[in-house]
PDB file of C-alpha atoms in Angstrom:
ATOM      1  CA  MET A   1     220.737 131.425 106.490  1.00  0.00           C
ATOM      2  CA  ASP A   2     221.056 133.096 109.789  1.00  0.00           C
ATOM      3  CA  SER A   3     220.355 130.728 112.992  1.00  0.00           C
ATOM      4  CA  ARG A   4     221.317 132.900 115.637  1.00  0.00           C
ATOM      5  CA  LEU A   5     218.816 133.152 118.441  1.00  0.00           C
ATOM      6  CA  PRO A   6     216.855 136.154 117.679  1.00  0.00           C
ATOM      7  CA  ASP A   7     217.725 139.376 119.572  1.00  0.00           C
ATOM      8  CA  ALA A   8     214.690 140.421 121.855  1.00  0.00           C
ATOM      9  CA  GLY A   9     215.293 144.051 121.596  1.00  0.00           C
ATOM     10  CA  SER A  10     215.821 144.469 117.978  1.00  0.00           C
ATOM     11  CA  SER A  11     212.331 145.594 116.522  1.00  0.00           C
ATOM     12  CA  LEU A  12     210.850 148.336 114.670  1.00  0.00           C
ATOM     13  CA  GLU A  13     208.164 150.824 116.104  1.00  0.00           C
ATOM     14  CA  ASP A  14     205.467 148.606 114.922  1.00  0.00           C
ATOM     15  CA  GLY A  15     206.896 145.419 117.026  1.00  0.00           C
ATOM     16  CA  THR A  16     208.370 143.781 113.894  1.00  0.00           C
ATOM     17  CA  SER A  17     211.854 143.091 113.144  1.00  0.00           C
ATOM     18  CA  PRO A  18     213.599 144.722 110.448  1.00  0.00           C
ATOM     19  CA  ASP A  19     215.940 141.683 109.451  1.00  0.00           C
ATOM     20  CA  TYR A  20     213.479 138.754 110.495  1.00  0.00           C
ATOM     21  CA  VAL A  21     213.209 136.098 107.921  1.00  0.00           C
ATOM     22  CA  LEU A  22     210.534 133.274 108.520  1.00  0.00           C
ATOM     23  CA  GLU A  23     212.090 130.512 106.965  1.00  0.00           C
ATOM     24  CA  SER A  24     215.228 131.157 109.277  1.00  0.00           C
ATOM     25  CA  ASN A  25     213.228 130.782 112.428  1.00  0.00           C
ATOM     26  CA  ILE A  26     213.826 127.568 114.424  1.00  0.00           C
ATOM     27  CA  GLY A  27     209.893 127.648 115.305  1.00  0.00           C
ATOM     28  CA  PHE A  28     208.718 127.673 111.843  1.00  0.00           C
ATOM     29  CA  LEU A  29     211.368 124.993 110.871  1.00  0.00           C
ATOM     30  CA  LEU A  30     210.339 122.754 113.364  1.00  0.00           C
ATOM     31  CA  ARG A  31     206.855 123.122 112.509  1.00  0.00           C
ATOM     32  CA  VAL A  32     207.608 122.262 108.833  1.00  0.00           C
ATOM     33  CA  CYS A  33     209.570 119.256 109.951  1.00  0.00           C
ATOM     34  CA  ASN A  34     206.849 118.010 112.096  1.00  0.00           C
ATOM     35  CA  GLN A  35     204.477 118.318 109.173  1.00  0.00           C
ATOM     36  CA  ARG A  36     206.719 116.285 107.105  1.00  0.00           C
ATOM     37  CA  SER A  37     207.361 113.795 109.970  1.00  0.00           C
ATOM     38  CA  THR A  38     203.732 113.366 110.383  1.00  0.00           C
ATOM     39  CA  ALA A  39     202.851 113.164 106.617  1.00  0.00           C
ATOM     40  CA  LEU A  40     205.926 110.245 106.184  1.00  0.00           C
ATOM     41  CA  PHE A  41     204.593 108.443 109.289  1.00  0.00           C
ATOM     42  CA  ALA A  42     201.014 108.022 107.891  1.00  0.00           C
ATOM     43  CA  GLU A  43     202.510 106.687 104.660  1.00  0.00           C
ATOM     44  CA  LYS A  44     203.578 103.618 106.315  1.00  0.00           C
ATOM     45  CA  ALA A  45     201.449 103.441 109.360  1.00  0.00           C
ATOM     46  CA  PRO A  46     198.367 100.942 109.764  1.00  0.00           C
ATOM     47  CA  GLU A  47     195.281 102.461 109.143  1.00  0.00           C
ATOM     48  CA  GLY A  48     194.278 104.655 112.376  1.00  0.00           C
ATOM     49  CA  LEU A  49     197.630 104.538 113.805  1.00  0.00           C
ATOM     50  CA  SER A  50     198.774 108.234 114.206  1.00  0.00           C
ATOM     51  CA  SER A  51     201.930 109.277 115.929  1.00  0.00           C
ATOM     52  CA  PRO A  52     200.667 110.072 119.300  1.00  0.00           C
ATOM     53  CA  ARG A  53     198.624 106.716 119.253  1.00  0.00           C
ATOM     54  CA  PHE A  54     201.926 104.894 118.221  1.00  0.00           C
ATOM     55  CA  ALA A  55     203.851 107.177 121.254  1.00  0.00           C
ATOM     56  CA  ALA A  56     201.219 105.562 123.486  1.00  0.00           C
ATOM     57  CA  LEU A  57     201.438 102.203 122.311  1.00  0.00           C
ATOM     58  CA  ALA A  58     205.432 102.374 122.451  1.00  0.00           C
ATOM     59  CA  LYS A  59     205.598 103.363 126.102  1.00  0.00           C
ATOM     60  CA  LEU A  60     202.830 100.629 126.984  1.00  0.00           C
ATOM     61  CA  VAL A  61     205.294  98.185 125.454  1.00  0.00           C
ATOM     62  CA  GLU A  62     208.264  99.536 127.488  1.00  0.00           C
ATOM     63  CA  SER A  63     206.687 100.200 130.863  1.00  0.00           C
ATOM     64  CA  GLY A  64     203.892  97.780 130.873  1.00  0.00           C
ATOM     65  CA  PRO A  65     200.404  99.050 132.137  1.00  0.00           C
ATOM     66  CA  LEU A  66     200.033 102.766 133.305  1.00  0.00           C
ATOM     67  CA  PRO A  67     197.560 105.006 134.702  1.00  0.00           C
ATOM     68  CA  GLN A  68     196.018 106.838 131.825  1.00  0.00           C
ATOM     69  CA  ASN A  69     197.451 110.222 133.255  1.00  0.00           C
ATOM     70  CA  ARG A  70     200.642 109.177 133.687  1.00  0.00           C
ATOM     71  CA  LEU A  71     200.922 107.539 130.184  1.00  0.00           C
ATOM     72  CA  GLY A  72     200.197 110.944 128.990  1.00  0.00           C
ATOM     73  CA  ARG A  73     202.779 112.806 130.737  1.00  0.00           C
ATOM     74  CA  LEU A  74     205.398 110.340 129.814  1.00  0.00           C
ATOM     75  CA  ILE A  75     204.621 110.977 126.050  1.00  0.00           C
ATOM     76  CA  SER A  76     203.903 114.719 126.600  1.00  0.00           C
ATOM     77  CA  ILE A  77     200.347 114.669 125.884  1.00  0.00           C
ATOM     78  CA  ASP A  78     197.828 116.897 128.178  1.00  0.00           C
ATOM     79  CA  ALA A  79     195.299 114.947 130.151  1.00  0.00           C
ATOM     80  CA  ALA A  80     192.345 115.972 127.619  1.00  0.00           C
ATOM     81  CA  THR A  81     194.348 114.469 124.804  1.00  0.00           C
ATOM     82  CA  ILE A  82     195.428 111.382 126.191  1.00  0.00           C
ATOM     83  CA  LYS A  83     191.771 110.466 126.909  1.00  0.00           C
ATOM     84  CA  GLY A  84     191.035 110.624 123.348  1.00  0.00           C
ATOM     85  CA  VAL A  85     194.224 108.765 122.509  1.00  0.00           C
ATOM     86  CA  VAL A  86     193.216 106.112 124.876  1.00  0.00           C
ATOM     87  CA  ASP A  87     189.699 105.999 123.602  1.00  0.00           C
ATOM     88  CA  ARG A  88     190.567 105.543 120.100  1.00  0.00           C
ATOM     89  CA  LEU A  89     192.884 102.759 120.817  1.00  0.00           C
ATOM     90  CA  GLN A  90     190.543 101.218 123.052  1.00  0.00           C
ATOM     91  CA  LYS A  91     187.972 101.504 120.061  1.00  0.00           C
ATOM     92  CA  ALA A  92     190.661  99.681 117.797  1.00  0.00           C
ATOM     93  CA  ASP A  93     191.175  96.962 120.359  1.00  0.00           C
ATOM     94  CA  ALA A  94     194.774  98.139 120.781  1.00  0.00           C
ATOM     95  CA  VAL A  95     194.471  98.882 124.626  1.00  0.00           C
ATOM     96  CA  SER A  96     192.129  97.820 127.390  1.00  0.00           C
ATOM     97  CA  THR A  97     191.105  99.638 130.409  1.00  0.00           C
ATOM     98  CA  ALA A  98     190.393  98.921 133.876  1.00  0.00           C
ATOM     99  CA  PRO A  99     189.597 101.082 137.143  1.00  0.00           C
ATOM    100  CA  ASN A 100     192.913 101.805 139.060  1.00  0.00           C
ATOM    101  CA  PRO A 101     192.677  99.519 142.272  1.00  0.00           C
ATOM    102  CA  ASP A 102     194.552 102.292 144.392  1.00  0.00           C
ATOM    103  CA  ASP A 103     192.431 105.128 142.929  1.00  0.00           C
ATOM    104  CA  LYS A 104     189.122 104.615 141.393  1.00  0.00           C
ATOM    105  CA  ARG A 105     189.016 107.853 139.530  1.00  0.00           C
ATOM    106  CA  GLN A 106     191.938 106.681 137.396  1.00  0.00           C
ATOM    107  CA  ARG A 107     192.264 104.211 134.594  1.00  0.00           C
ATOM    108  CA  ILE A 108     194.895 101.714 134.023  1.00  0.00           C
ATOM    109  CA  VAL A 109     195.851 101.393 130.451  1.00  0.00           C
ATOM    110  CA  SER A 110     197.197  97.923 129.291  1.00  0.00           C
ATOM    111  CA  ILE A 111     198.086  96.965 125.675  1.00  0.00           C
ATOM    112  CA  THR A 112     196.468  94.134 124.052  1.00  0.00           C
ATOM    113  CA  GLU A 113     197.759  91.595 121.591  1.00  0.00           C
ATOM    114  CA  ARG A 114     196.245  93.822 118.709  1.00  0.00           C
ATOM    115  CA  GLY A 115     197.965  96.593 120.074  1.00  0.00           C
ATOM    116  CA  ARG A 116     201.083  94.778 120.002  1.00  0.00           C
ATOM    117  CA  GLU A 117     200.751  94.123 116.507  1.00  0.00           C
ATOM    118  CA  LEU A 118     200.011  97.682 115.618  1.00  0.00           C
ATOM    119  CA  TYR A 119     202.826  98.651 117.666  1.00  0.00           C
ATOM    120  CA  SER A 120     205.233  96.443 115.677  1.00  0.00           C
ATOM    121  CA  ARG A 121     203.752  97.666 112.436  1.00  0.00           C
ATOM    122  CA  GLY A 122     204.298 101.195 113.940  1.00  0.00           C
ATOM    123  CA  VAL A 123     207.961 100.779 114.407  1.00  0.00           C
ATOM    124  CA  GLU A 124     208.466  99.817 110.779  1.00  0.00           C
ATOM    125  CA  ALA A 125     206.662 103.352 109.897  1.00  0.00           C
ATOM    126  CA  SER A 126     208.792 105.174 112.560  1.00  0.00           C
ATOM    127  CA  LEU A 127     212.049 103.915 111.408  1.00  0.00           C
ATOM    128  CA  TYR A 128     210.874 105.017 107.568  1.00  0.00           C
ATOM    129  CA  THR A 129     210.069 108.094 108.911  1.00  0.00           C
ATOM    130  CA  VAL A 130     213.502 108.709 110.586  1.00  0.00           C
ATOM    131  CA  HIS A 131     215.586 107.499 107.290  1.00  0.00           C
ATOM    132  CA  ARG A 132     213.281 109.762 105.007  1.00  0.00           C
ATOM    133  CA  LEU A 133     213.418 112.939 107.344  1.00  0.00           C
ATOM    134  CA  CYS A 134     217.643 112.349 107.549  1.00  0.00           C
ATOM    135  CA  GLU A 135     218.286 111.417 103.854  1.00  0.00           C
ATOM    136  CA  GLY A 136     221.080 113.621 102.848  1.00  0.00           C
ATOM    137  CA  LEU A 137     222.625 114.026 106.302  1.00  0.00           C
ATOM    138  CA  GLU A 138     225.888 112.173 107.439  1.00  0.00           C
ATOM    139  CA  GLN A 139     225.494 110.015 110.422  1.00  0.00           C
ATOM    140  CA  GLU A 140     227.385 112.706 112.514  1.00  0.00           C
ATOM    141  CA  GLU A 141     224.655 115.568 111.785  1.00  0.00           C
ATOM    142  CA  VAL A 142     221.912 112.795 112.586  1.00  0.00           C
ATOM    143  CA  GLU A 143     223.542 111.911 115.918  1.00  0.00           C
ATOM    144  CA  ALA A 144     223.781 115.701 116.615  1.00  0.00           C
ATOM    145  CA  PHE A 145     220.329 116.489 115.662  1.00  0.00           C
ATOM    146  CA  ALA A 146     219.109 113.805 117.905  1.00  0.00           C
ATOM    147  CA  HIS A 147     221.052 115.149 120.693  1.00  0.00           C
ATOM    148  CA  ILE A 148     219.812 118.522 120.213  1.00  0.00           C
ATOM    149  CA  LEU A 149     216.402 117.528 120.070  1.00  0.00           C
ATOM    150  CA  ARG A 150     216.598 115.363 123.182  1.00  0.00           C
ATOM    151  CA  HIS A 151     217.891 118.399 124.959  1.00  0.00           C
ATOM    152  CA  ILE A 152     215.283 120.618 124.003  1.00  0.00           C
ATOM    153  CA  ALA A 153     212.462 117.722 125.011  1.00  0.00           C
ATOM    154  CA  ALA A 154     214.115 117.476 128.105  1.00  0.00           C
ATOM    155  CA  ARG A 155     213.677 121.131 128.906  1.00  0.00           C
ATOM    156  CA  ALA A 156     209.984 121.019 127.643  1.00  0.00           C
ATOM    157  CA  ASP A 157     208.169 120.879 130.714  1.00  0.00           C
ATOM    158  CA  ARG A 158     210.156 123.512 132.654  1.00  0.00           C
TER     159      ARG A 158
END
């Protein structure tokens, strides 16, 4: 498998690459891994807890109450999507919201006891997911993979 970076200048007249192999494309591989990760997480997660909802709960456990838009930024979810995530968590009694005293246009999101229970069960699902995704890899490979993903993720907003 050729995992070199693509050469932007090598294409045929119709714009296709003569040696392009989909299964070697990093973007394709990331999508496949994301699909597998999502499916594995769903196997163990409590009913209704998706990866984005778990990420929101995890960040609230880590940081405490947050303005909704800041919560979204911290977990790399856009403003429209974080609203839906928070609304679904609120419907499940996992979070509560209140007006921001400093800016009435914003909502402050806080985790509830039910949210903490869901978070704990989500941690189990997350650990299971990582374990299953990395089956067959040596510890050094897992650490290198995580290092590369953190590096890419850190540059995501640039």
